[in-house]
XYZ file of C-alpha atoms in Angstrom:
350
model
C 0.000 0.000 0.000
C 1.303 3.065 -1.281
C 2.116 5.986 1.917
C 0.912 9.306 1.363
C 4.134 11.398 2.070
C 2.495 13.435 4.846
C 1.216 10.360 6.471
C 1.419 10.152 10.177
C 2.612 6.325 10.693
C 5.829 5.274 11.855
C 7.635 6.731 14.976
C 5.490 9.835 16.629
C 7.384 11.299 19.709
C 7.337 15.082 20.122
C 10.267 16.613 18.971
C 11.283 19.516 21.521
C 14.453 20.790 20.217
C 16.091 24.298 20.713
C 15.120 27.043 17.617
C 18.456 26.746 16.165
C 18.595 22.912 16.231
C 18.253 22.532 12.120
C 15.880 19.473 13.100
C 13.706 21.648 15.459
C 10.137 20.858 14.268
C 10.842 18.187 12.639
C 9.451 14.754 13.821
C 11.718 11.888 14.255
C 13.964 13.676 16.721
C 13.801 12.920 20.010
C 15.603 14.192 23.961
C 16.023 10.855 25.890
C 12.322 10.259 27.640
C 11.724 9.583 31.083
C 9.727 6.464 31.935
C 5.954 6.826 32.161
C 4.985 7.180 36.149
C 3.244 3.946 36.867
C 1.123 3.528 40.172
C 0.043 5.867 42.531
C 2.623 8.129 44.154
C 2.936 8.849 47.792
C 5.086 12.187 46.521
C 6.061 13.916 43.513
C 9.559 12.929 44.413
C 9.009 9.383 43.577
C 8.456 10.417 39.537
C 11.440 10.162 37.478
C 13.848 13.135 37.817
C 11.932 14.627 40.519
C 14.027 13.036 43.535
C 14.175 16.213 46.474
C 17.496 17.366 47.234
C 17.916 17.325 51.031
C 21.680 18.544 51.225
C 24.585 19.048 49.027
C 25.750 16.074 46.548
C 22.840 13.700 47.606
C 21.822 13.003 44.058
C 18.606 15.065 44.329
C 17.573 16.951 41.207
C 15.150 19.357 42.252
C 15.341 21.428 45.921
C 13.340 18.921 48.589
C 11.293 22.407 49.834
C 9.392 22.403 46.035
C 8.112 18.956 46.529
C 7.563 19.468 49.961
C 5.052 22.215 49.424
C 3.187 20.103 46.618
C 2.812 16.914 49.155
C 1.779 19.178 51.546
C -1.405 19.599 49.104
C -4.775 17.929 49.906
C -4.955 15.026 48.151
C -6.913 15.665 45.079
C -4.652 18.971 44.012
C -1.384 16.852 44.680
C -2.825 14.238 42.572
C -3.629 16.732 39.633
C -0.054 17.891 40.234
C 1.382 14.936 40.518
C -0.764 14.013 36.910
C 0.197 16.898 35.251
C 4.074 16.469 35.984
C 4.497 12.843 34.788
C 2.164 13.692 31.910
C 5.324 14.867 29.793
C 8.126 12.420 29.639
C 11.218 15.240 29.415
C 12.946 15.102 32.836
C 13.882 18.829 32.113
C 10.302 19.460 31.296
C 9.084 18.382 34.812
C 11.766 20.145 36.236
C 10.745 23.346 34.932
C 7.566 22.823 35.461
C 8.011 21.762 39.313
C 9.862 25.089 39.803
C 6.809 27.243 38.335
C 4.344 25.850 40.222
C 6.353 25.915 43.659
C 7.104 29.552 43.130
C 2.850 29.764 42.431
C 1.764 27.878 45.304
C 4.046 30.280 47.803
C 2.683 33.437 46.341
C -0.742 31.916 46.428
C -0.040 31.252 50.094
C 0.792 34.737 50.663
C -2.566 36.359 49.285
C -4.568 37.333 52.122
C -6.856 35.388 52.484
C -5.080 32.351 51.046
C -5.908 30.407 48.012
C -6.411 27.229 47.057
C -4.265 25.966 44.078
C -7.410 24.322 42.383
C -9.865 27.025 43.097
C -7.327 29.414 41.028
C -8.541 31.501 38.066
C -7.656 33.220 34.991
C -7.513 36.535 37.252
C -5.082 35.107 39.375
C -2.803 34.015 36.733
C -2.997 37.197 35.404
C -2.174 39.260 39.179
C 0.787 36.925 39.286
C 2.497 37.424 35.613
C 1.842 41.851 36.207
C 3.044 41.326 40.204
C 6.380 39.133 38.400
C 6.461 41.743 35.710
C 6.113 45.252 38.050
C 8.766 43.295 40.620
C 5.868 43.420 43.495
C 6.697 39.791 44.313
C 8.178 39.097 47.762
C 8.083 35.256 47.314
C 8.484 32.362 44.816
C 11.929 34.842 43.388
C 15.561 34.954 44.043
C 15.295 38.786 44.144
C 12.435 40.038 45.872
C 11.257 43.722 44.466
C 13.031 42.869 40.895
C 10.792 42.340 37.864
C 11.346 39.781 36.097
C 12.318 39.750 32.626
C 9.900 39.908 29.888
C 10.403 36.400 28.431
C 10.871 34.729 31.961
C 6.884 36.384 32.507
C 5.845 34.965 29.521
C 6.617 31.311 29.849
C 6.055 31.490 33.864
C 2.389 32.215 32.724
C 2.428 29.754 29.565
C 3.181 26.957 32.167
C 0.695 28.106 34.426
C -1.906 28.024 32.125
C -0.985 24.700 31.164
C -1.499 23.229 34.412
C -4.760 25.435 34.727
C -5.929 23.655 31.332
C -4.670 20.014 33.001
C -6.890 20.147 35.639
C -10.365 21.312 34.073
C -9.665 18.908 31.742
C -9.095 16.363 34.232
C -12.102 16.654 36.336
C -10.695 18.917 39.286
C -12.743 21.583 40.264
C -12.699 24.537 37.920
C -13.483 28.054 39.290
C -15.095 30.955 37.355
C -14.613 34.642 38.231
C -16.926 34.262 41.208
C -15.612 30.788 42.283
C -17.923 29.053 41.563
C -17.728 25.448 39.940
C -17.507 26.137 36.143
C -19.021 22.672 35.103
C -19.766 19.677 35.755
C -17.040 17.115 36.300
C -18.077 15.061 33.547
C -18.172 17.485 30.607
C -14.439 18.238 31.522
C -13.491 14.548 31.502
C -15.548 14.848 28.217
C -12.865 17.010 26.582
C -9.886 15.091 28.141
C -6.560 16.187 26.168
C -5.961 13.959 23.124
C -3.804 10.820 23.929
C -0.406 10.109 21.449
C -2.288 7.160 19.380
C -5.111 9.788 18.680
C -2.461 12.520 17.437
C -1.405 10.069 15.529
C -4.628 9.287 14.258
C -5.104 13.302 13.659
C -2.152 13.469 11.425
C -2.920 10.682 9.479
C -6.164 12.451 9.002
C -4.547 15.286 7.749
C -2.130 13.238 5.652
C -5.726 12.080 4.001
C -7.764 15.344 3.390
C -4.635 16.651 1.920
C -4.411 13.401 -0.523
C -8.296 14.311 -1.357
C -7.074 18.246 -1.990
C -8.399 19.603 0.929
C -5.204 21.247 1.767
C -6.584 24.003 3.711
C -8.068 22.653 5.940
C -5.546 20.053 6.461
C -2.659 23.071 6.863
C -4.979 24.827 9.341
C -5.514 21.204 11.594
C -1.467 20.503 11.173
C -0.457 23.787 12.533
C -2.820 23.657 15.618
C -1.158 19.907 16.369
C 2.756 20.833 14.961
C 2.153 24.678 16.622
C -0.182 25.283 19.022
C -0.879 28.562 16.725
C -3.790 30.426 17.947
C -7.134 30.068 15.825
C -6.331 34.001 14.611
C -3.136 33.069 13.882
C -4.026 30.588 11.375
C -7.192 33.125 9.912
C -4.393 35.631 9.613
C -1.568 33.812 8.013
C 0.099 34.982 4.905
C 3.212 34.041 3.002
C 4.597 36.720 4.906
C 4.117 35.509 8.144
C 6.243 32.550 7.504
C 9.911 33.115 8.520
C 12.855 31.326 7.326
C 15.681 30.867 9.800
C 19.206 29.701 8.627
C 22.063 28.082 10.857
C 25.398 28.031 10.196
C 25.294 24.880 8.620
C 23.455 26.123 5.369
C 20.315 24.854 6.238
C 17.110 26.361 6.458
C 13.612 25.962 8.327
C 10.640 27.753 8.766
C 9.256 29.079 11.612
C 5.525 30.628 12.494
C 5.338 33.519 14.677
C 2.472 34.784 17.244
C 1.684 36.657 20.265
C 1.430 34.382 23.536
C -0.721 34.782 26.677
C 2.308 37.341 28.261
C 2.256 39.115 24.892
C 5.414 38.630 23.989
C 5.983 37.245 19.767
C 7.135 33.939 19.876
C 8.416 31.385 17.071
C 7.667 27.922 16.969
C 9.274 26.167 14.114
C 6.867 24.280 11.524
C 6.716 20.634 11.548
C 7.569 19.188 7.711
C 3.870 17.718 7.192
C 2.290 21.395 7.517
C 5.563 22.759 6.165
C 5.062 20.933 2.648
C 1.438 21.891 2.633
C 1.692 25.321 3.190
C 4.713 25.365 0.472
C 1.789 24.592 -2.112
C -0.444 26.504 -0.986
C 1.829 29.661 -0.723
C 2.972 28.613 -4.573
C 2.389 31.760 -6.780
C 0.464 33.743 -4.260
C 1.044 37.410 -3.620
C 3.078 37.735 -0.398
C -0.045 39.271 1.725
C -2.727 36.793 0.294
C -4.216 34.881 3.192
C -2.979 31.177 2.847
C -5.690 29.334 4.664
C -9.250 30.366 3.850
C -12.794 28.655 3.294
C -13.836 26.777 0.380
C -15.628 29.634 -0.848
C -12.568 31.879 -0.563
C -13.447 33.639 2.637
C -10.836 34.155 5.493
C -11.079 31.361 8.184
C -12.868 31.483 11.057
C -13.039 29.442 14.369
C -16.323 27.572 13.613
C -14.789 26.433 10.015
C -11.158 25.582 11.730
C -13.088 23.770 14.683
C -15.069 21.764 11.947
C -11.437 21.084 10.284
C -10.339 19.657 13.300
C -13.583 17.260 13.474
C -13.087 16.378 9.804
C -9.547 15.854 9.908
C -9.877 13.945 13.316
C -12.812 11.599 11.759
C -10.485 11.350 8.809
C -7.652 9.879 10.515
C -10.076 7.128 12.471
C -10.798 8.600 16.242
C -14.373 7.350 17.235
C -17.310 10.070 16.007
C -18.244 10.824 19.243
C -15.086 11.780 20.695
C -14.037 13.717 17.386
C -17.086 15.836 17.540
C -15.988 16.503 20.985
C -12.288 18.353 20.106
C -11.882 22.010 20.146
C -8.912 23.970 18.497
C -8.185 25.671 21.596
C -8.029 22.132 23.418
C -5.088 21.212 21.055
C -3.408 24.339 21.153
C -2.879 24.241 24.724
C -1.943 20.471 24.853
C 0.709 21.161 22.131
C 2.331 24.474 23.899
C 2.622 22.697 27.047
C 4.535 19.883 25.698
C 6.614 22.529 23.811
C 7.318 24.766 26.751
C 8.323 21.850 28.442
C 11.525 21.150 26.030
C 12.510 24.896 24.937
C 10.649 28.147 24.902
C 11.471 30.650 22.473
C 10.464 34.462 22.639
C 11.693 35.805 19.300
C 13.135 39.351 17.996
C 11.485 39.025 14.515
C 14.219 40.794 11.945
């Protein structure tokens, strides 16, 4: 049987390489993973390359007073912490992302009156990224009173978010403005964040609406899973918005750029299946014609991306019900975490 060349099969682990790796976006390329969690843990410092450091040169990786405060956690949030950790397999991922949270959880503790790690909100991840920016944080930084730097904001509140999106989608208790309980737990579980044999099922659905020449939509539903490009991002994207990067071995790859939750421009580089498809599409268009619109010719919008994601999903093989479930901004936030957790990448766009 004959493979379409942007077929998903064959080896699918995330690729999480540094911007000016020539292979970064590319999939096939892999760190060395840690080993999946297994059972129950008593503490975070029984996953893989989270063992607390009690004193110098005792072979801990990560300071014991971080995984103290998560096991000090009522059961249910340490769980979802303890979920959300082992849920990527880069040891450097769940370091970073171990640090983060500590640093949250003390300057949650310091808000009078206290607050609860799962009752947080958007509001409160947005107090903590201006208090880190404005230098008005007393705890959780090695300078007190210093801002921090514009990029270190950024992906501070980029991992937050992810672990904010883990845990609605999870089942734990999500909060609205008011606090109270923003849906059921069962309409969260619902939407649970897609697993690795259903990515892989996505991009071979998007290997086979581009073999029908659907390549529109099938660009728009491999950037979402290669990017984690916001829906506007993808309505908005011209030939101009792709940006080639060189390294000083003579090769070249593209990258897509956008505005993240801190609003600083990142660059994510652009995995080869949405890479080839957006070469053809781009292929004698003027340099500010939009590259991904509607069959009829109209720009993109997030009801006809969402139903690109359902088509593309149902393409590939995942169950009806569960592909009419998916949302864009479900898969966007899945794919930034996992990226976050191997390199971030603010960007000075030349």
């Amino acid at each position: 049987m004959n493979t379409h060349p942007l077929d998903g099969s064959g080896p699918q682990a995330r690729t999480t390489l540094p911007l000016s790796s020539p292979s970064a976006g590319v999939r096939g390329v892999t760190e060395t993973a840690a080993p999946p969690i297994g059972p129950p843990v008593t503490s975070v410092g029984e996953i893989a390359g989270l063992r607390p450091r009690r004193r110098s040169r005792d072979g801990g990786e990560v300071p014991g007073d971080d995984v103290d405060l998560v096991d000090a956690l009522d059961a249910q949030a340490r769980s979802t912490v303890a979920g959300w950790l082992a849920d990527t397999p880069s040891l450097t991922g769940r370091r970073t992302r171990l640090r983060v949270l500590a640093a949250f959880l003390r300057w949650l503790h310091a808000l009078r009156p206290p607050v609860e790690l799962l009752a947080v909100t958007e509001e409160h991840l947005d107090s903590y990224r201006d208090a880190a920016a404005a230098g008005t944080l007393t705890v959780g930084v090695r300078t007190p009173g210093k801002p921090l730097g514009g990029s270190t904001v950024a992906r501070r509140r980029a991992t937050l978010a992810s672990f904010h999106t883990y845990a609605r989608l999870r089942g734990a208790p999500a909060h609205g403005p008011a606090g109270e309980p923003a849906e059921p737990a069962e309409a969260t579980r619902a939407r649970r964040p897609l697993s690795r044999e259903e990515r892989r099922l996505l991009r071979q659905g998007v290997a086979r609406l581009a073999a029908d020449g659907r390549l529109a939509t099938a660009a728009a539903v491999a950037l979402l899973e290669g990017t984690g490009a916001p829906m506007g991002t993808l309505a908005g994207l011209t030939a101009r918005g792709l940006r080639t990067v060189a390294e000083v071995d003579g090769t070249e790859h593209s990258v897509i750029t956008f505005r993240n939750h801190g609003g600083d421009i990142v660059a994510v580089p652009v995995p080869r299946p949405a890479r080839l498809l957006l070469d053809v599409l781009r292929r004698g268009r003027p340099a500010g014609e939009l590259l991904i619109t509607r069959e009829d010719g109209q720009p993109a919008d997030p009801a006809w991306i969402g139903a690109a994601l359902i088509d593309a999903a149902l393409a590939g093989g995942i169950p009806g019900e569960r592909a009419r479930r998916l949302h864009p901004h479900l898969l966007c936030a899945a794919t930034i975490g996992e990226l976050l957790d191997g390199w971030c990448f603010p960007a000075s766009p030349r």
